[in-house]
Short mmCIF file of C-alpha atoms and ligand atoms in Angstrom, two decimals:
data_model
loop_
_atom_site.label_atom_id
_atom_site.label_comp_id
_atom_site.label_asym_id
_atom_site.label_seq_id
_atom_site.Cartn_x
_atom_site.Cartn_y
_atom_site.Cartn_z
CA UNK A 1 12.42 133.09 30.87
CA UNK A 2 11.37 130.34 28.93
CA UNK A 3 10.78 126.64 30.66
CA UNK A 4 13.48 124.16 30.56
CA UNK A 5 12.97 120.46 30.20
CA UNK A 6 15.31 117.37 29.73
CA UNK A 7 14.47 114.28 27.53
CA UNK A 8 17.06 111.55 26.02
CA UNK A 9 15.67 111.97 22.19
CA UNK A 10 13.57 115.06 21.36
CA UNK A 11 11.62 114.01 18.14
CA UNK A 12 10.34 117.01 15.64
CA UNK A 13 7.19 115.55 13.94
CA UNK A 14 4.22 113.29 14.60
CA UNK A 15 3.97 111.99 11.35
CA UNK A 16 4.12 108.35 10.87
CA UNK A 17 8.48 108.62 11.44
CA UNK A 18 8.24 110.49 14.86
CA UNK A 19 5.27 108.42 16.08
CA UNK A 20 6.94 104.84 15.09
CA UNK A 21 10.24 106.01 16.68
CA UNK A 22 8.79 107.02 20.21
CA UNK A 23 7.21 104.21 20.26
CA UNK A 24 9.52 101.75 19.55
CA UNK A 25 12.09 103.95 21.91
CA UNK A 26 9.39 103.87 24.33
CA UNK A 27 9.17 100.60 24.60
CA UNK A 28 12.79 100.44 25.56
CA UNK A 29 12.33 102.30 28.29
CA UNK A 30 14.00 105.80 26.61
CA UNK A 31 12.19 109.11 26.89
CA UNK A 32 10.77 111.17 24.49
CA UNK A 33 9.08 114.33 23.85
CA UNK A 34 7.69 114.93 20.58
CA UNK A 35 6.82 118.02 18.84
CA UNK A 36 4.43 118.36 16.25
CA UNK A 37 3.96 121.99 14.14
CA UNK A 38 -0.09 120.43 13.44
CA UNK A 39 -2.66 119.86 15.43
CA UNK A 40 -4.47 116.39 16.66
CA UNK A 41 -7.68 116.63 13.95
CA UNK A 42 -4.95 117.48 10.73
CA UNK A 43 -2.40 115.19 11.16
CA UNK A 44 -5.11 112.57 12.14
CA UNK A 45 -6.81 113.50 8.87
CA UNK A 46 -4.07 113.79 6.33
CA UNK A 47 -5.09 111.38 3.69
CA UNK A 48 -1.49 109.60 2.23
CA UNK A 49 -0.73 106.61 0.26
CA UNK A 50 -1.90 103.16 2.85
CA UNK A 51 0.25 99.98 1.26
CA UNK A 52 2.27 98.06 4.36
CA UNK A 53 5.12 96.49 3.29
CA UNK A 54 4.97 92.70 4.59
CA UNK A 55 7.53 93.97 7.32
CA UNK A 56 5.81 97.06 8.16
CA UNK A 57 3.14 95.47 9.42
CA UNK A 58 4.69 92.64 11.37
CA UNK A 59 7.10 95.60 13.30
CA UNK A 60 3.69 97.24 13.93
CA UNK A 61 2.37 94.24 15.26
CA UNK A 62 5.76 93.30 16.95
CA UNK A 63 5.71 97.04 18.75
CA UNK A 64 1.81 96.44 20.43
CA UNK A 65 0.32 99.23 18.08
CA UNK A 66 -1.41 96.19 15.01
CA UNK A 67 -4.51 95.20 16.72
CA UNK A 68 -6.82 97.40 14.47
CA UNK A 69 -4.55 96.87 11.55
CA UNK A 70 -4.65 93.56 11.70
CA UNK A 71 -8.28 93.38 12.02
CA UNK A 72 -9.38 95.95 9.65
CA UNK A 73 -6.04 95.56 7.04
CA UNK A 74 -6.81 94.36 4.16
CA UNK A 75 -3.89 91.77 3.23
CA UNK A 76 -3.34 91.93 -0.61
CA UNK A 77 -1.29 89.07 -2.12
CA UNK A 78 -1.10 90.52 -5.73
CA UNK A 79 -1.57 93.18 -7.87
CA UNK A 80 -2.67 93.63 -11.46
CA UNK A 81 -0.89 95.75 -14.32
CA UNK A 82 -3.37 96.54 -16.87
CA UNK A 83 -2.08 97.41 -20.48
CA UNK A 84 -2.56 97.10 -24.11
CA UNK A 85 -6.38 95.85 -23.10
CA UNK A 86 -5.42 93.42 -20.89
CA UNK A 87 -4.47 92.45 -17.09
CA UNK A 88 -1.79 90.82 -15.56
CA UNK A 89 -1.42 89.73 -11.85
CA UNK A 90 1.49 90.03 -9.83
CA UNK A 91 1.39 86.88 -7.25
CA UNK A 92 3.42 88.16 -4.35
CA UNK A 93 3.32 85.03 -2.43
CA UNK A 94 3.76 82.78 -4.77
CA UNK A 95 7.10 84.59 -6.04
CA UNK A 96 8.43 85.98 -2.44
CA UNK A 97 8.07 83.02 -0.40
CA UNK A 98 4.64 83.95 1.29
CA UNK A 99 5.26 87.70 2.01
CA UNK A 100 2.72 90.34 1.11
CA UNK A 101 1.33 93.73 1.77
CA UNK A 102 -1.70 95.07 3.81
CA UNK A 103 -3.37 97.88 3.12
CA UNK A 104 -4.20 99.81 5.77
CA UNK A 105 -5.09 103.33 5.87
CA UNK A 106 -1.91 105.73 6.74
CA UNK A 107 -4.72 108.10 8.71
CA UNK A 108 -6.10 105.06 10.70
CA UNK A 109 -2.19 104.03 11.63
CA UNK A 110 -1.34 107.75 12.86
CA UNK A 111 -4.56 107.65 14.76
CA UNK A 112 -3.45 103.89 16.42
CA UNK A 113 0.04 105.92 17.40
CA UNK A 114 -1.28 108.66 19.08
CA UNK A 115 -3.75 106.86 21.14
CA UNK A 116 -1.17 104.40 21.84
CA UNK A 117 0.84 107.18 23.21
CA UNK A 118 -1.14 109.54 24.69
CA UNK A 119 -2.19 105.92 26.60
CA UNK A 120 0.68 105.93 28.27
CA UNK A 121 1.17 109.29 29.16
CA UNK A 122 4.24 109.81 27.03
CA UNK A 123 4.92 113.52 25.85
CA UNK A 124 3.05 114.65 22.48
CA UNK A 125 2.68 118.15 22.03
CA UNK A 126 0.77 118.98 19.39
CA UNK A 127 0.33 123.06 17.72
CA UNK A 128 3.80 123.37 18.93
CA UNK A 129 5.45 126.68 17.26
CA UNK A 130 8.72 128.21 16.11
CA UNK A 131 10.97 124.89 16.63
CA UNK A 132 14.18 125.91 16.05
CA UNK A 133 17.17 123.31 16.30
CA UNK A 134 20.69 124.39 18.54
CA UNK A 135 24.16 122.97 19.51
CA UNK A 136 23.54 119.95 17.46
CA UNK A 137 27.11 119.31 16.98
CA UNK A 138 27.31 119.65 21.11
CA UNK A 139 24.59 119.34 23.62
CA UNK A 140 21.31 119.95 21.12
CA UNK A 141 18.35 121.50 22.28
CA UNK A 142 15.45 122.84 20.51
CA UNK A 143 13.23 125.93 21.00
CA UNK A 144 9.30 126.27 20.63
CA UNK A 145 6.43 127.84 21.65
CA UNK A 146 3.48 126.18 23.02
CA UNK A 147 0.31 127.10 24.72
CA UNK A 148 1.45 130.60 24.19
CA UNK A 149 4.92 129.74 26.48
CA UNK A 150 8.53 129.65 25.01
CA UNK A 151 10.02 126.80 25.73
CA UNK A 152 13.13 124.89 25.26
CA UNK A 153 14.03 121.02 25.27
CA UNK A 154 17.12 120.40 26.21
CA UNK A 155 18.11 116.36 25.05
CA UNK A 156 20.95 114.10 23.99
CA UNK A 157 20.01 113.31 20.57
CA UNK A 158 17.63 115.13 18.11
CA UNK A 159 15.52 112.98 15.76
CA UNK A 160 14.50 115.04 12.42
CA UNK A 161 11.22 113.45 11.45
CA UNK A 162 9.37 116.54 10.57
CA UNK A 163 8.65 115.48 6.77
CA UNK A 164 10.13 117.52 3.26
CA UNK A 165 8.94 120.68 4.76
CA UNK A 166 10.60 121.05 8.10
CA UNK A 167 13.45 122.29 10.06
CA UNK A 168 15.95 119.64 10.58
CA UNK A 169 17.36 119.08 7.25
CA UNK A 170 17.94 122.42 6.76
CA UNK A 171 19.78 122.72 10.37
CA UNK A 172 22.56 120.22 8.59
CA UNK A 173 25.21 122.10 6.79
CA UNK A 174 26.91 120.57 3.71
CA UNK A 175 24.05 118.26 2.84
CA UNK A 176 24.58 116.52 -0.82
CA UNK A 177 21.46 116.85 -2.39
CA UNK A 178 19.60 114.55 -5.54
CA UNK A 179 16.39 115.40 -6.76
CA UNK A 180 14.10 114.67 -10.01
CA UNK A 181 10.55 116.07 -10.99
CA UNK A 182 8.41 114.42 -13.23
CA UNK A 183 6.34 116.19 -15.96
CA UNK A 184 2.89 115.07 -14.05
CA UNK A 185 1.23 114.69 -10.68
CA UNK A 186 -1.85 112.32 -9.47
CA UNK A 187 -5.33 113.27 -9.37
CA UNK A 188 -6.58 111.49 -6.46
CA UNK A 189 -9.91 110.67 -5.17
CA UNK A 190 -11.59 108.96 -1.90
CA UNK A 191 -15.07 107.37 -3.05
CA UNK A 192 -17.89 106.33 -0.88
CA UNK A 193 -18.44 103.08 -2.97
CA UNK A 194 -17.06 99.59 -2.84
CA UNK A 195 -13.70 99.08 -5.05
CA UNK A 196 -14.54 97.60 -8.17
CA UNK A 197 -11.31 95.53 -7.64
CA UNK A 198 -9.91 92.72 -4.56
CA UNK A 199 -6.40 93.97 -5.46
CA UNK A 200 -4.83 97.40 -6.73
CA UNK A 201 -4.49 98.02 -10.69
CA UNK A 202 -2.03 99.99 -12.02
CA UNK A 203 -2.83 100.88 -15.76
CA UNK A 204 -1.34 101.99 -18.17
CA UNK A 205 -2.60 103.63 -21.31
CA UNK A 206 -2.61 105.83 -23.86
CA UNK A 207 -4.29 108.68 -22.15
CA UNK A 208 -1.51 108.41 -18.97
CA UNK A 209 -1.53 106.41 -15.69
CA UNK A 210 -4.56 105.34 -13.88
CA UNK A 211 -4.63 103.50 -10.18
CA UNK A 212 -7.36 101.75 -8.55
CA UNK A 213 -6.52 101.08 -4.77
CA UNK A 214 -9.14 101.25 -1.95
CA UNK A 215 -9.09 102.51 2.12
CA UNK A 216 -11.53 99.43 2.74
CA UNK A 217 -14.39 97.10 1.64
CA UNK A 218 -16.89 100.24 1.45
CA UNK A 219 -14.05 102.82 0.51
CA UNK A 220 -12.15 103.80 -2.96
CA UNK A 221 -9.30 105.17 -3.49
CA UNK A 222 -8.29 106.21 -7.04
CA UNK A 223 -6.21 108.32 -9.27
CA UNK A 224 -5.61 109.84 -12.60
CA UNK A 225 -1.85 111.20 -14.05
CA UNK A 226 -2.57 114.92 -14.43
CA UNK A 227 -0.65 118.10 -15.22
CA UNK A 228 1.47 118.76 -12.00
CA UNK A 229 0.18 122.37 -12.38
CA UNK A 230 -3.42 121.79 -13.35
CA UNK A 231 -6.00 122.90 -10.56
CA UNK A 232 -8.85 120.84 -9.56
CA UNK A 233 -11.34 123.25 -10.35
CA UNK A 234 -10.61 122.05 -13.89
CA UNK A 235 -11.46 118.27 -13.00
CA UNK A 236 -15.43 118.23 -12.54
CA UNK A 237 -16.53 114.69 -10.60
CA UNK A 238 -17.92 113.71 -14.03
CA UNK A 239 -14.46 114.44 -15.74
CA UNK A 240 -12.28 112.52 -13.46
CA UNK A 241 -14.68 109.22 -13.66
CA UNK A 242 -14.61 109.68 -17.25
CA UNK A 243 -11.10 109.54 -17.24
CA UNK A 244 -11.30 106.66 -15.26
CA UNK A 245 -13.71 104.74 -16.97
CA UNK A 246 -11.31 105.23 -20.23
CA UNK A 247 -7.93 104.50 -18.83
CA UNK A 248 -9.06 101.48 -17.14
CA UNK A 249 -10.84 99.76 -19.85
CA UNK A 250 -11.02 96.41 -20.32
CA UNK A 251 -13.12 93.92 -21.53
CA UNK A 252 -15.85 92.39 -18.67
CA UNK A 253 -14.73 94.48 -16.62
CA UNK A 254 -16.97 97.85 -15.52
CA UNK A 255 -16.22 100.69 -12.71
CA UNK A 256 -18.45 101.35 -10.22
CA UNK A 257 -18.92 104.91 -9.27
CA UNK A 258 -20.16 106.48 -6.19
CA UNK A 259 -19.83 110.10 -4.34
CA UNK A 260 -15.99 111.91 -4.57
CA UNK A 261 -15.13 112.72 -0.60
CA UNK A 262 -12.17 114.11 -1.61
CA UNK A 263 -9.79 115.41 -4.21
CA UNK A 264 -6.57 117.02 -5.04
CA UNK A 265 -3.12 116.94 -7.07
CA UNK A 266 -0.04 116.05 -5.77
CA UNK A 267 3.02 117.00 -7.95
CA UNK A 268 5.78 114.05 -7.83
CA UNK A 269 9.78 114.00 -6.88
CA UNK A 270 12.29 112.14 -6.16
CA UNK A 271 14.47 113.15 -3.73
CA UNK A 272 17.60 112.13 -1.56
CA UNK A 273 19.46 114.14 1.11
CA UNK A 274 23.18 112.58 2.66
CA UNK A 275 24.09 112.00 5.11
CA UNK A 276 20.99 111.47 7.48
CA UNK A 277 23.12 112.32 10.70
CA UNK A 278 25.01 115.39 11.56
CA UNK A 279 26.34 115.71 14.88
CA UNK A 280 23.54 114.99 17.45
CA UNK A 281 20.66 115.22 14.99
CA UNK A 282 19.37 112.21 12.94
CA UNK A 283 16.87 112.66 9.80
CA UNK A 284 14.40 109.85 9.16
CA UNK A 285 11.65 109.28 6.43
CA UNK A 286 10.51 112.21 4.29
CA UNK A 287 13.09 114.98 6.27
CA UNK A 288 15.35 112.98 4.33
CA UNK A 289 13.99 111.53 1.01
CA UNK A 290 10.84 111.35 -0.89
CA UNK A 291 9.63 108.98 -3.41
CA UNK A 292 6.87 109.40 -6.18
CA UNK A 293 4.07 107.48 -4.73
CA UNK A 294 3.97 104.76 -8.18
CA UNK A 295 5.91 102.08 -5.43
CA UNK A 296 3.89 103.07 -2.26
CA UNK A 297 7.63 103.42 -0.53
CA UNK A 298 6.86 106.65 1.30
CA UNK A 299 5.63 105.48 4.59
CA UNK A 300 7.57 102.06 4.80
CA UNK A 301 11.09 104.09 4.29
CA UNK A 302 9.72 106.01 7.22
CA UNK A 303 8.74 103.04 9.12
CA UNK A 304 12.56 101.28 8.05
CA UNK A 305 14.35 104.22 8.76
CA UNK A 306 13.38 104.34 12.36
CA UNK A 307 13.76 100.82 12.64
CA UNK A 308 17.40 101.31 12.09
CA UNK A 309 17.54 104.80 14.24
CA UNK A 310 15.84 103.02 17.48
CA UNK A 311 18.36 99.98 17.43
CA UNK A 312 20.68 102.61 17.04
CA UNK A 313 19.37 104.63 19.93
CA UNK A 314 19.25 101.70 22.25
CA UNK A 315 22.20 100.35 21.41
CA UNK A 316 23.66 103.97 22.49
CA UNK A 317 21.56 104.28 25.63
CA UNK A 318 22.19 101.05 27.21
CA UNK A 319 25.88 101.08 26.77
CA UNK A 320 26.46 100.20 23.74
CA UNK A 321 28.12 102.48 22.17
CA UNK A 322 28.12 104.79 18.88
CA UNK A 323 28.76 102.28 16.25
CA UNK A 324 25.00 101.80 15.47
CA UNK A 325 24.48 105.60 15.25
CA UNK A 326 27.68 105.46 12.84
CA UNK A 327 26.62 103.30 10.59
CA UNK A 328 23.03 105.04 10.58
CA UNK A 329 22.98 106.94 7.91
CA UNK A 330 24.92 104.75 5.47
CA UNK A 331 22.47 101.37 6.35
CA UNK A 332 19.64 103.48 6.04
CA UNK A 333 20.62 105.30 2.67
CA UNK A 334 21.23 101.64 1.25
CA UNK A 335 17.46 100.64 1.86
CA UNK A 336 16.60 104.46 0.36
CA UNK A 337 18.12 104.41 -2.78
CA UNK A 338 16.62 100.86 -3.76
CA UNK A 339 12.93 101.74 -2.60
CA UNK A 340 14.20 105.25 -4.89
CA UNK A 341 15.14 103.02 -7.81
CA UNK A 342 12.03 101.02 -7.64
CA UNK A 343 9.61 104.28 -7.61
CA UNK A 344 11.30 105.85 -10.14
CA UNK A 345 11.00 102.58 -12.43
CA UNK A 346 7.70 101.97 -11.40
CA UNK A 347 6.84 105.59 -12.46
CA UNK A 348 8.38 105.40 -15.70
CA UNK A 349 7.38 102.62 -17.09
CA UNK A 350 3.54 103.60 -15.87
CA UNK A 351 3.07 107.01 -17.02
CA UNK A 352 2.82 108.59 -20.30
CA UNK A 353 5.10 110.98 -20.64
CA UNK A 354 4.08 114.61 -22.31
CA UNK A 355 6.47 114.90 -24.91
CA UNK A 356 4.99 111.71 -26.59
CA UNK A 357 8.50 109.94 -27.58
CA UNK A 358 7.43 107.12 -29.20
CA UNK A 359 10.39 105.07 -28.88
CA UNK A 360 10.19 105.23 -25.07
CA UNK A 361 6.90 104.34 -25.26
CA UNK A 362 7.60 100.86 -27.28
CA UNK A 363 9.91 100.74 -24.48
CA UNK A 364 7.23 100.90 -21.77
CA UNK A 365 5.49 98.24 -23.17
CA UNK A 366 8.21 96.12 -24.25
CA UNK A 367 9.33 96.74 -20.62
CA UNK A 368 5.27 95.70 -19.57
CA UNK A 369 5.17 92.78 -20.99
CA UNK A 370 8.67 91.20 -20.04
CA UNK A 371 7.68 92.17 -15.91
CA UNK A 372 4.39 90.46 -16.26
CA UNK A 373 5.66 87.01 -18.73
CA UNK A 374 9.48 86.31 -17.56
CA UNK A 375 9.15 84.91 -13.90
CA UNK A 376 12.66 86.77 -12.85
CA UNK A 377 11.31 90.10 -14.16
CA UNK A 378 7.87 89.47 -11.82
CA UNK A 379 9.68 88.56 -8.89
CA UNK A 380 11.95 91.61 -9.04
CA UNK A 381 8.88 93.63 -8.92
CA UNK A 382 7.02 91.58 -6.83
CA UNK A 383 10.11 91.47 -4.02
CA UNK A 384 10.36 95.21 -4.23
CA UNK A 385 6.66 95.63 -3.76
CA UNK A 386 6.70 93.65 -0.72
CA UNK A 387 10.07 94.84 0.29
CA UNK A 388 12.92 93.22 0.80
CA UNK A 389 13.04 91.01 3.46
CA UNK A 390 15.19 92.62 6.84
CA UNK A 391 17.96 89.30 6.16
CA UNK A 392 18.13 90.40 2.66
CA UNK A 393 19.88 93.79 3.64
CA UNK A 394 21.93 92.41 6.37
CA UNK A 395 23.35 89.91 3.19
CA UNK A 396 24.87 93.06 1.69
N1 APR B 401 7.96 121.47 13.83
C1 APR B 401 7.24 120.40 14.24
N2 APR B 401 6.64 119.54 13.38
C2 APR B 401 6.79 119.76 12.09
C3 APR B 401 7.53 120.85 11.58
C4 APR B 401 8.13 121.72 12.51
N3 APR B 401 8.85 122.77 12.11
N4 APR B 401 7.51 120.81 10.23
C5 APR B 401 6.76 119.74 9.91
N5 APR B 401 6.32 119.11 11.01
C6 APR B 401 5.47 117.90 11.09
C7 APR B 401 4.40 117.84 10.02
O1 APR B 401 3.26 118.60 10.39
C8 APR B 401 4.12 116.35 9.98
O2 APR B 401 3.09 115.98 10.85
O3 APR B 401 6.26 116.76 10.87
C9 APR B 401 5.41 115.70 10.42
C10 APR B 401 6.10 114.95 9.31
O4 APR B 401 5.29 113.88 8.94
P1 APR B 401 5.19 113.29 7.46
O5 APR B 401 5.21 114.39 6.48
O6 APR B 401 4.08 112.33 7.46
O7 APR B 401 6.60 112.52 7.26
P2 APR B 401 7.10 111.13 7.83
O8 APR B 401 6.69 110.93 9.24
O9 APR B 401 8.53 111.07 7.45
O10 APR B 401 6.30 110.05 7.03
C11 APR B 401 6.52 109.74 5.71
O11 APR B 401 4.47 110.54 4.88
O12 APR B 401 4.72 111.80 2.93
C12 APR B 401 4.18 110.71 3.52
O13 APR B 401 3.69 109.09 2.09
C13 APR B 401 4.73 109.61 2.83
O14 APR B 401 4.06 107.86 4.00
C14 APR B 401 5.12 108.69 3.89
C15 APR B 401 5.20 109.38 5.14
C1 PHB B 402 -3.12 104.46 -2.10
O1 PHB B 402 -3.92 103.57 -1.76
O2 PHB B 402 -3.28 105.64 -1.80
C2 PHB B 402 -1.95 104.07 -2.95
C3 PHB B 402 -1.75 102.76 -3.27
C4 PHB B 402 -0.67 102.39 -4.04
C5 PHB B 402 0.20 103.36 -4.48
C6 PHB B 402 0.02 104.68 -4.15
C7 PHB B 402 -1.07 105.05 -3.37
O3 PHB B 402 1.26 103.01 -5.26
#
């Protein structure tokens, strides 16, 4: 027989979705149990995209887990787009009313959630095996093994926050489903040298897109557009700096190199799943949607999603009702499809595209030149950088 056990939200996945929820539900004072298919050292260790949107990091600080972030974060006012042999910044404050971003590593915040919570004593089971989702249009409960035991969790609600690759969405029938690929991936690298940059540069240039963002003062982080399908045995250390060196020319300017840590390719997609509830079970950050990574939207739609899904789950708990759970997937789908807009944008007007139309490429730059010279053009960028500010979407 396997054990039984009772929580008010069981939530699959200790990525940075699952972790924010429990905590913030935590802090209400609602139980939790969360499941996670990897174990402690991978997910800790799973290098991801590290831009904080202005009110990522104040919720993190707001929900007693920004102490480290705000002390090691980098806080970024601008960026730079580098084209046609020249840079341009991007002042965030100046055109957003003092907001901007802090980079942070996404491996340093999962490692601030789970000591947070395993600080309390709140349930994280990591190497947990076989979760399979039941009843969620009833009483849900979900099956897994752990430790070798079959167990099952037996709970009111279900969050879904086990990333593109897990069980939840495909537990909800019906699902309307929109999804692009792109004819490249990134190339990325971690570097043991100092950026050769305060602030990110995207570039563009004739040989494809090139980004230099960092983890920290002493840390790089970099990338190069690549075939999607390429392997990195084809991309020698001295090949990717090469490629660096070239597509982020410019005059004065040189790039420091230093030791690759780490590489690999990551292909790119958009994609959107509706609705984000069914029943008892609610699907939050990439269950749900993914972004290329051109915006850095991934992790902050995580972090907004279950922003929205806690409230809800409060709100629910304490007597309030459904209508917040409702409304869930429709207020969160509003915030997905503009951080979706932006990527995509962001990604086309940045990359070179393989079949070398050169209409849309005068495009691109036309498109270049008008975000960095007409002030409403930089603060539309700028805004959606930063993200839109939480009054913004309760305007609509
Ligand atoms: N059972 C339990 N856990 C699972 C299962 C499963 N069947 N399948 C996947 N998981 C776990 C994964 O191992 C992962 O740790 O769910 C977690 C999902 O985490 P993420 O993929 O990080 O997704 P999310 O929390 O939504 O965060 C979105 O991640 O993709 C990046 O850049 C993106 O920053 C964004 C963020
Ligand atoms: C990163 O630092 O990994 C990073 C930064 C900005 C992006 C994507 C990734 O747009």
């Amino acid at each position: 027989m396997a054990s039984e056990e009772r929580t008010q939200v069981g939530i699959v996945g200790a990525g940075p979705a699952g972790l924010v929820l429990g905590r913030l539900l935590e802090l209400a004072g609602i139980d939790t149990v969360i499941l996670e298919a990897r174990s402690r050292d991978y997910v800790e260790h799973r290098i991801r995209a590290g831009v904080l949107e202005h009110d990522t990091a104040e919720l993190l600080a707001e929900a007693g887990v920004g102490e480290r972030m705000r002390a090691e974060g980098l806080v970024h006012d601008g960026i730079e787009l580098r084209f046609g042999g020249a840079g341009h910044r991007i002042d965030f404050p100046k055109l957003t009313g003092g907001r901007h971003v802090v980079l942070y590593g996404q491996t340093e915040l999962v490692k601030d959630l789970i000591a947070a919570r395993l600080d309390t004593g709140a349930p994280l089971r990591f190497e947990a095996t076989d979760v399979a989702l039941h009843d969620i249009e009833g009483e849900p409960w979900i099956a897994y093994v752990h430790e070798g035991a079959e167990r099952i969790l037996r709970c009111d609600a279900i969050a879904g926050c086990d990333g593109f690759h897990g069980v939840s969405r495909p537990a909800v029938p019906g699902l309307k489903v929109w999804e692009r690929e792109y004819p490249f991936g990134w190339l990325g690298i971690l570097a043991d040298v100092p950026p050769s940059t305060d602030e990110l540069i995207y570039a563009h240039s004739e040989r494809g897109f090139a980004l230099h963002s960092m983890r920290s003062l002493q840390l790089s982080r970099l990338y190069v557009q690549c075939d999607p399908t390429d392997d990195i045995a084809n991309w020698s250390d001295a090949r990717i700096w090469e490629e660096l060196h070239q597509r982020l020319a410019l005059d004065g300017w040189s790039l420091q190199e230093g030791p690759i840590l780490d590489k690999g390719i990551t292909p790119m997609r958009s994609f959107v799943a509706e609705p984000m509830r069914h029943g008892r079970l609610l699907l939050a950050g990439d269950a749900a949607h993914i972004v290329p990574p051109t915006g850095a939207k991934g992790l902050n739609l995580a972090v907004a999603d279950v922003r929205l899904l806690a409230e809800a789950l409060i709100a629910r708990f304490t007597g309030g009702g459904e209508a917040l759970l409702d409304a869930y997937s429709d207020s969160a789908l509003q915030r997905v499809w503009r951080a979706e807009h932006f990527s995509w944008w962001m990604t086309s007007m940045l990359h070179r595209f393989p079949e070398r139309d050169a209409f849309g490429e005068r495009l691109q730059l036309s498109q270049l030149d008008y975000t960095c010279r007409s002030e409403a053009a930089s603060t539309s960028l700028a805004e959606n950088y930063v993200g839109l500010a939480t009054d913004w979407w309760s305007r609509a």
